[in-house]
Coordinates of C-alpha atoms in Angstrom, one line a residue:
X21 CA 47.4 49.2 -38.2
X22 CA 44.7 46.9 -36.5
X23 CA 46.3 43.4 -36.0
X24 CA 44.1 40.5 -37.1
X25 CA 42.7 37.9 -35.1
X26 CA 43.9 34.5 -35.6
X27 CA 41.3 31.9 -36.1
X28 CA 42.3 29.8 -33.0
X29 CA 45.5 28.6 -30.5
X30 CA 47.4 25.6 -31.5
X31 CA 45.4 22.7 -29.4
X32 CA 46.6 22.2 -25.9
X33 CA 49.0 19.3 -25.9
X34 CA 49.8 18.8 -22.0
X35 CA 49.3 20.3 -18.9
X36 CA 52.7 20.0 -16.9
X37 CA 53.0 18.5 -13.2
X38 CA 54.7 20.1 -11.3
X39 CA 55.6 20.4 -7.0
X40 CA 54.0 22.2 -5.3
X41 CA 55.8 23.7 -2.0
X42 CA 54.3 25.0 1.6
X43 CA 56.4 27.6 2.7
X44 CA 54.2 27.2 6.6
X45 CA 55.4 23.4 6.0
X46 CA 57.4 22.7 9.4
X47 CA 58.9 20.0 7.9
X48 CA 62.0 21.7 5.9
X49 CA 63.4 18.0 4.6
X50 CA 60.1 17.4 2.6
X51 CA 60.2 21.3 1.6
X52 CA 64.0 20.8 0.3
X53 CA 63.3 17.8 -1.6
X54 CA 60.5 18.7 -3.6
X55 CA 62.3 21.8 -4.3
X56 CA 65.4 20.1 -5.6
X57 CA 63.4 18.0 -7.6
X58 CA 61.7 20.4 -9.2
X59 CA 64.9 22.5 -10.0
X60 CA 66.7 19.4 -11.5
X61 CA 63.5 17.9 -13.9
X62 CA 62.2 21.8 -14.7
X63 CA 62.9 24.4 -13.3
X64 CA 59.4 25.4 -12.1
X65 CA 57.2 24.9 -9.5
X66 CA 54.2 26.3 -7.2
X67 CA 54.6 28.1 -3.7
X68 CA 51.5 28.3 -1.4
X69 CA 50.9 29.2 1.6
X70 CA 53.1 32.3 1.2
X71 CA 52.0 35.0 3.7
X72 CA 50.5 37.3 1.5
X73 CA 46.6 37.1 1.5
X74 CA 44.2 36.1 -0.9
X75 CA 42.4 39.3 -0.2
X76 CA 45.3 41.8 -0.8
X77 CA 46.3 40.0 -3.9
X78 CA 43.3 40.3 -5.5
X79 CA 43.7 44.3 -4.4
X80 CA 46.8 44.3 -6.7
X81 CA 44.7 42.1 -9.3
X82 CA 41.9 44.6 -9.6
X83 CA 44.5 47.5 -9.1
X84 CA 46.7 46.5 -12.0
X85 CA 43.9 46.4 -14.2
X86 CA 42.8 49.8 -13.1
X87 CA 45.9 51.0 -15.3
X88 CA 46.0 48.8 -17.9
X89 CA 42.0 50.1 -18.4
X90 CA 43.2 54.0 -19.1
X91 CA 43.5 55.4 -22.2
X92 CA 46.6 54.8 -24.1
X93 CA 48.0 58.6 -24.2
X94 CA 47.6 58.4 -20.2
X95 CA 49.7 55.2 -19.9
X96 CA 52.6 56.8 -22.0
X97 CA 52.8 59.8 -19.8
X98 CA 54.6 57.0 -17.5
X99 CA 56.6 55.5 -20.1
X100 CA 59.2 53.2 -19.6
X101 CA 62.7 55.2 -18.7
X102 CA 66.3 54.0 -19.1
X103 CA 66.0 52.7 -15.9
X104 CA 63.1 50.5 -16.6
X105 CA 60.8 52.2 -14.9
X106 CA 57.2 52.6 -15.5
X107 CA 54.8 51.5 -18.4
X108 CA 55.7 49.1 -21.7
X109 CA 53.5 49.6 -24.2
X110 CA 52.5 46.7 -26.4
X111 CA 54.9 44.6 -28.7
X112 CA 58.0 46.6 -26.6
X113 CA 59.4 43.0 -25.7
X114 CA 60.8 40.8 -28.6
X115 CA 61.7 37.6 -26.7
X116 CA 61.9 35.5 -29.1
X117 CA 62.8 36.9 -32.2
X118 CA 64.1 33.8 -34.3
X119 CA 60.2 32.8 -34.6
X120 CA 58.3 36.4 -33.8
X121 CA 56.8 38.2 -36.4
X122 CA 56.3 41.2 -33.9
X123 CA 56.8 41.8 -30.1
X124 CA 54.9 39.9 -27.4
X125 CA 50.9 40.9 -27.7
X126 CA 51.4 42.1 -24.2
X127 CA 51.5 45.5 -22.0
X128 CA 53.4 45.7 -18.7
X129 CA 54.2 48.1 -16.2
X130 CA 58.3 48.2 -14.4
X131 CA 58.3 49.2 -10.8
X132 CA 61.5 48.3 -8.9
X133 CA 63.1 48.9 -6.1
X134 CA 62.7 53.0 -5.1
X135 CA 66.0 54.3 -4.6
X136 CA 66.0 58.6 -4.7
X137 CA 68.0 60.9 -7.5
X138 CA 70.1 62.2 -4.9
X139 CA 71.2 58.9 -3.7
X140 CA 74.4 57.9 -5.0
X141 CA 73.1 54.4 -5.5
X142 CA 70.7 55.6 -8.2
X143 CA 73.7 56.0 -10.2
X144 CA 73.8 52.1 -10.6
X145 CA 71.7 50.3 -13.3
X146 CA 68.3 49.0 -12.8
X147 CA 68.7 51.9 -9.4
X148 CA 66.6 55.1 -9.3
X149 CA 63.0 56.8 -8.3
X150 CA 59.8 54.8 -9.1
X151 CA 57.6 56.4 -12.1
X152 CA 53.5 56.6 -10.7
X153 CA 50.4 57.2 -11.9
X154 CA 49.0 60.9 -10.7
X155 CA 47.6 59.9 -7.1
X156 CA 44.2 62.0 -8.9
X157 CA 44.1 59.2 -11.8
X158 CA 44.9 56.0 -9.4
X159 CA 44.0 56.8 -6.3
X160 CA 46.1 54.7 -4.0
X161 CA 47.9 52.9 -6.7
X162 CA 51.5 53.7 -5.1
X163 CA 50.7 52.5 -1.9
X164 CA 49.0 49.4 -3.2
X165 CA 52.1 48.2 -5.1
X166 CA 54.9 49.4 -2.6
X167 CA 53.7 47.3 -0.3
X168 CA 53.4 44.2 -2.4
X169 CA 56.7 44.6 -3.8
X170 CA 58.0 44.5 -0.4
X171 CA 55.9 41.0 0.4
X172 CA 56.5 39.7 -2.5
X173 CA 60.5 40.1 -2.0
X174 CA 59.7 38.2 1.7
X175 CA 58.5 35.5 -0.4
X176 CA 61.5 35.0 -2.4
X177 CA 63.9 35.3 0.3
X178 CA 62.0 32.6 2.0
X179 CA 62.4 30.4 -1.4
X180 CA 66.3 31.2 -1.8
X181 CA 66.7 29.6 1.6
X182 CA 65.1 26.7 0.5
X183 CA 67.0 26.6 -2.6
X184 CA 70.2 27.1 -0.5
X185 CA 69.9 24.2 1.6
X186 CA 69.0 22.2 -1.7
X187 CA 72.3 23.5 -3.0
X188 CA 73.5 22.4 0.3
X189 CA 75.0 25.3 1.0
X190 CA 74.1 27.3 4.3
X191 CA 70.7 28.3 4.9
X192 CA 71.5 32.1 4.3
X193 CA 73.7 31.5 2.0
X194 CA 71.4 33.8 -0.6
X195 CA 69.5 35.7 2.0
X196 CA 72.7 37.8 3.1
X197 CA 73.7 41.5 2.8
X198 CA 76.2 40.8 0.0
X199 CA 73.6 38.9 -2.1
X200 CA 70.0 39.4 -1.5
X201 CA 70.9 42.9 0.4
X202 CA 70.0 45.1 -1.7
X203 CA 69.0 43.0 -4.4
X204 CA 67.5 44.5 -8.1
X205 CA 64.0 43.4 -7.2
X206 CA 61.7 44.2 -10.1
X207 CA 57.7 43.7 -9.9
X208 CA 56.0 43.8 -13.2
X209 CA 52.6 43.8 -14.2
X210 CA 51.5 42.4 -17.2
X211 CA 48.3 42.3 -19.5
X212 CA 47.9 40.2 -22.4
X213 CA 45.4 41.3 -25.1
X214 CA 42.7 39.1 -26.1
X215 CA 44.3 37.8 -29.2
X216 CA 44.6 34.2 -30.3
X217 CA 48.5 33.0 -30.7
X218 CA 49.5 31.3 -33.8
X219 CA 53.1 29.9 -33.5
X220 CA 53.1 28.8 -37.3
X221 CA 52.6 32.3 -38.1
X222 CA 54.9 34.0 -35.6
X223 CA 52.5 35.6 -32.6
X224 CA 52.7 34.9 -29.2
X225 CA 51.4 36.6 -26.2
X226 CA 54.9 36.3 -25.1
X227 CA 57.8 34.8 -27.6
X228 CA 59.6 31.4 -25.6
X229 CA 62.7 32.5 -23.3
X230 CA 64.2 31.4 -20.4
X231 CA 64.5 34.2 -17.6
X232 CA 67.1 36.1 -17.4
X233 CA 68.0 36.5 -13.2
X234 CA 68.0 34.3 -10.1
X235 CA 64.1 33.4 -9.4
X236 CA 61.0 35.0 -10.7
X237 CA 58.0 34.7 -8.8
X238 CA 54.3 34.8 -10.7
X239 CA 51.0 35.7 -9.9
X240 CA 48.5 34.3 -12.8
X241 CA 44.4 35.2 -13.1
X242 CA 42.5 32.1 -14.1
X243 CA 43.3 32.0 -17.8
X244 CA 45.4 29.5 -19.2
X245 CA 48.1 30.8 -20.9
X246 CA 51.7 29.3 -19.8
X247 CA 53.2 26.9 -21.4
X248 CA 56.7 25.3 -20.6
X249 CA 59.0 23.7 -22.4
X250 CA 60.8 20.5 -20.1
X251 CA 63.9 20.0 -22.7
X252 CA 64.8 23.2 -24.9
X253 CA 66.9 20.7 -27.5
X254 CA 64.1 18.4 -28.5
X255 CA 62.8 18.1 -31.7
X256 CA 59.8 19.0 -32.1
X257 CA 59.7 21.2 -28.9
X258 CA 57.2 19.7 -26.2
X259 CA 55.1 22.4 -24.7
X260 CA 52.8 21.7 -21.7
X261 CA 50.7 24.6 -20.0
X262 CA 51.1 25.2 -16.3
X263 CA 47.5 25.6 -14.3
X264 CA 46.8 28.3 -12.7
X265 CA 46.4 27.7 -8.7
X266 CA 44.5 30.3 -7.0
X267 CA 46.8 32.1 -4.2
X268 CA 49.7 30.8 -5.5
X269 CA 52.8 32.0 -7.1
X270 CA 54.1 30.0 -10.0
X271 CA 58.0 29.9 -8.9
X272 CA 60.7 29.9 -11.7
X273 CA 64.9 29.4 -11.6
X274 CA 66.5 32.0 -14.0
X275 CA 69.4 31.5 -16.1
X276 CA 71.7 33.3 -13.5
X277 CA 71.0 30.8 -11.1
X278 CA 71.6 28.1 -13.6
X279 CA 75.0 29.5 -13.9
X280 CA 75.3 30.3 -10.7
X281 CA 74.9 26.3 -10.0
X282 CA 76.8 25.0 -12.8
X283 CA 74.2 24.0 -15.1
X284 CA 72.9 21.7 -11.9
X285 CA 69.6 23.6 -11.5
X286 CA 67.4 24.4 -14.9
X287 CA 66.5 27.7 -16.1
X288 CA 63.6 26.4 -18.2
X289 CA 61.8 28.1 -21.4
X290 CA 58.6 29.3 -21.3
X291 CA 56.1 30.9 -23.4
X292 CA 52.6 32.6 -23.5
X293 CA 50.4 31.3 -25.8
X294 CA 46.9 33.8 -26.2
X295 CA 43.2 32.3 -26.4
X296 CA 41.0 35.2 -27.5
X297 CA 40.7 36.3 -23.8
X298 CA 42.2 39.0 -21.7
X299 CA 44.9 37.6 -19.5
X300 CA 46.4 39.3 -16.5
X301 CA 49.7 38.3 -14.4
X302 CA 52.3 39.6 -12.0
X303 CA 55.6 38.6 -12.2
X304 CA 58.4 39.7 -9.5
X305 CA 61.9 39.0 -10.5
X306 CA 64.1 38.7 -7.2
X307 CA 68.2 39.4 -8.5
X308 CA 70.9 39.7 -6.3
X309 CA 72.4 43.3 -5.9
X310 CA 74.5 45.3 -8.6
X311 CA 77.9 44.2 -7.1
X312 CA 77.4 40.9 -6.5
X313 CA 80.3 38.8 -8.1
X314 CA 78.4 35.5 -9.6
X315 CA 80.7 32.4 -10.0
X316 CA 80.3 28.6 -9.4
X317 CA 79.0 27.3 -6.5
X318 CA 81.6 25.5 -4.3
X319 CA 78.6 22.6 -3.7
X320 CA 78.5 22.8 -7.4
X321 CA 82.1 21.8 -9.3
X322 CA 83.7 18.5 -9.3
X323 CA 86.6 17.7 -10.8
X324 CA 84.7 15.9 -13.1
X325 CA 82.7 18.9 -13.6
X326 CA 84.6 21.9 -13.6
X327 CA 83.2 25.8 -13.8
X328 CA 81.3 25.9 -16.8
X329 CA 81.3 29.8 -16.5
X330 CA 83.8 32.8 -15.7
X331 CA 83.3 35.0 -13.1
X332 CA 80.9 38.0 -13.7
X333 CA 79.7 41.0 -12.0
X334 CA 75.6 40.8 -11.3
X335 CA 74.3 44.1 -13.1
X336 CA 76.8 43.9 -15.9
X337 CA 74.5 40.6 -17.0
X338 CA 71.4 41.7 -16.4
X339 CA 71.8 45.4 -18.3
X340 CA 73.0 43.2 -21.7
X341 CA 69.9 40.8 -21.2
X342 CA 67.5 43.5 -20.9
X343 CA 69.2 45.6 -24.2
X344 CA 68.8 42.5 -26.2
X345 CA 65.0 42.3 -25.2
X346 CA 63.7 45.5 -25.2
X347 CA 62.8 48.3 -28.0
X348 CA 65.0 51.2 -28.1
X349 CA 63.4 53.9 -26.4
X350 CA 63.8 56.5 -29.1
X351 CA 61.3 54.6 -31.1
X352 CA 58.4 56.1 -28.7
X353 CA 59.9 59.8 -29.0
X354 CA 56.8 60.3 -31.5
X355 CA 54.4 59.8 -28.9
X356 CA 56.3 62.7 -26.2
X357 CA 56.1 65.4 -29.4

């Protein structure tokens, strides 16, 4: 069934302010305290000057839309596994389901961290072999997003330091073998279709949520498209979009790390709202590894303010999180007849 156009997005309210932080700035005190301000008013905020070049990322750019351009029956010969691997065909994700009609109006592709059949690890959740385009269809595609998924995890162990010392906790206190070791590092790419959103009917690009992990890290074309919402219990909800900046990654705190700091830092919601244009962006979600043991901070807790949360083991969360959001698989078995 075609879906219909809307006649138009709900007007842009606001476009959000938010910090914007040099990772080649040598002075780490300014770097900290934008960072901790950010985390404490939203929970977003730019990163520039990352280390990754403007070139390259517009290789990935023009590389991810190579697959989203194939024909649909290509793309599901690398459907999405139980892993979450591989491609996610549209309306997959329902994040939002209170107020969506359907699943987000968006396409994405899983690639993670590649770990091989016969390794015992792969036993673990979120743990296994990559799924890839034939190298005769894309051409260089592996290559192109192997190496940015290993960049892109540089960049976010060079943000959790940051956050650390805004935690004040030790610099590494993140960026250490029990933690960000082998962390469940997940790069997604993501196309939005050229629909117009209507929130009084129910149709988003993406339905609001808050994310589920430690940090995600985004990569956005020029379309406008984010939106944020500063304080999730207001009524009426106040959404602002966030601009895209060119070269940078749009930097998010997930509800883990919430958790993880009491309820100090915010995981904030966020939404995709569609304008009648095509809209591409790369998200990387940086988690800490399967066996890492999440409880309160010790810079977080007072006796004032005591753990807000019990213990709990890192992939145990994030497995529920993803079942919650995600279609059951068996409802693609049609299309592998």
């Amino acid at each position: 069934m075609e879906s219909q156009k809307q006649s138009g997005p709900e007007p842009p309210i606001k476009v959000s302010t938010i910090n914007c932080i040099d990772l080649s700035n040598p002075d780490i005190g300014e770097s900290v305290a934008l960072l901790k301000q950010a985390c404490l008013d939203c929970g977003f905020f730019y990163v520039v000057n990352h280390g990754i070049s403007q070139e390259f990322m517009d290789e990935v750019f023009a590389q991810s839309k190579k697959f989203f351009y194939l024909p649909l029956n290509e793309k599901l010969k690398v459907l999405r596994n139980e892993k979450h691997r591989g491609y996610t065909p549209m309306f997959d994700e329902f994040l939002d389901p209170d107020n969506q009609v359907h699943g987000d109006y968006k396409e994405g592709y899983y690639i993670g961290v590649d770990v091989p059949e016969n390794d015992p690890e792969s036993e673990k959740p979120f743990n296994g072999p990559n799924v890839w385009p034939a190298d005769g269809v894309l051409p260089g595609w592996r290559q192109t997003m192997e190496k940015f998924h290993h960049e892109a995890l540089e960049v976010g162990k060079a943000v959790s330091r940051i956050i650390a010392l805004a935690l004040d906790l030790e610099v590494d206190f993140f960026d250490k073998p029990e933690v960000l070791g082998k962390p469940i590092a997940t790069l997604r790419l993501l196309h939005y279709e050229d629909q117009f959103s209507d929130p009084a009917k129910g149709i988003y690009g993406a339905g609001a949520h808050s994310d589920f992990g430690f940090i995600t890290l985004l990569a956005t074309d020029d379309v406008m498209g984010l939106q944020i919402c500063k304080d999730k219990d207001a009524k009426p909800q106040i959404w602002e979009y966030v601009t895209p900046i060119k070269g940078a990654f749009i930097v998010n705190l997930g509800d883990m790390l919430e958790r993880w700091s009491n309820c100090m830092f915010k995981s904030t919601l966020h939404r995709v709202l569609g304008n009648g244009q095509d809209r591409y962006s790369i998200a990387y979600f940086v988690e800490p590894n399967h066996d890492c043991l999440v409880e309160c901070l010790p810079t977080c807790k007072t006796e004032k303010s005591p753990p807000k949360f019990p213990q709990i083991r890192y992939s145990t969360y994030l497995s529920q999180r993803y079942k919650d959001t995600h279609a059951n698989l068996s409802v693609y078995d049609k299309h592998q007849a």
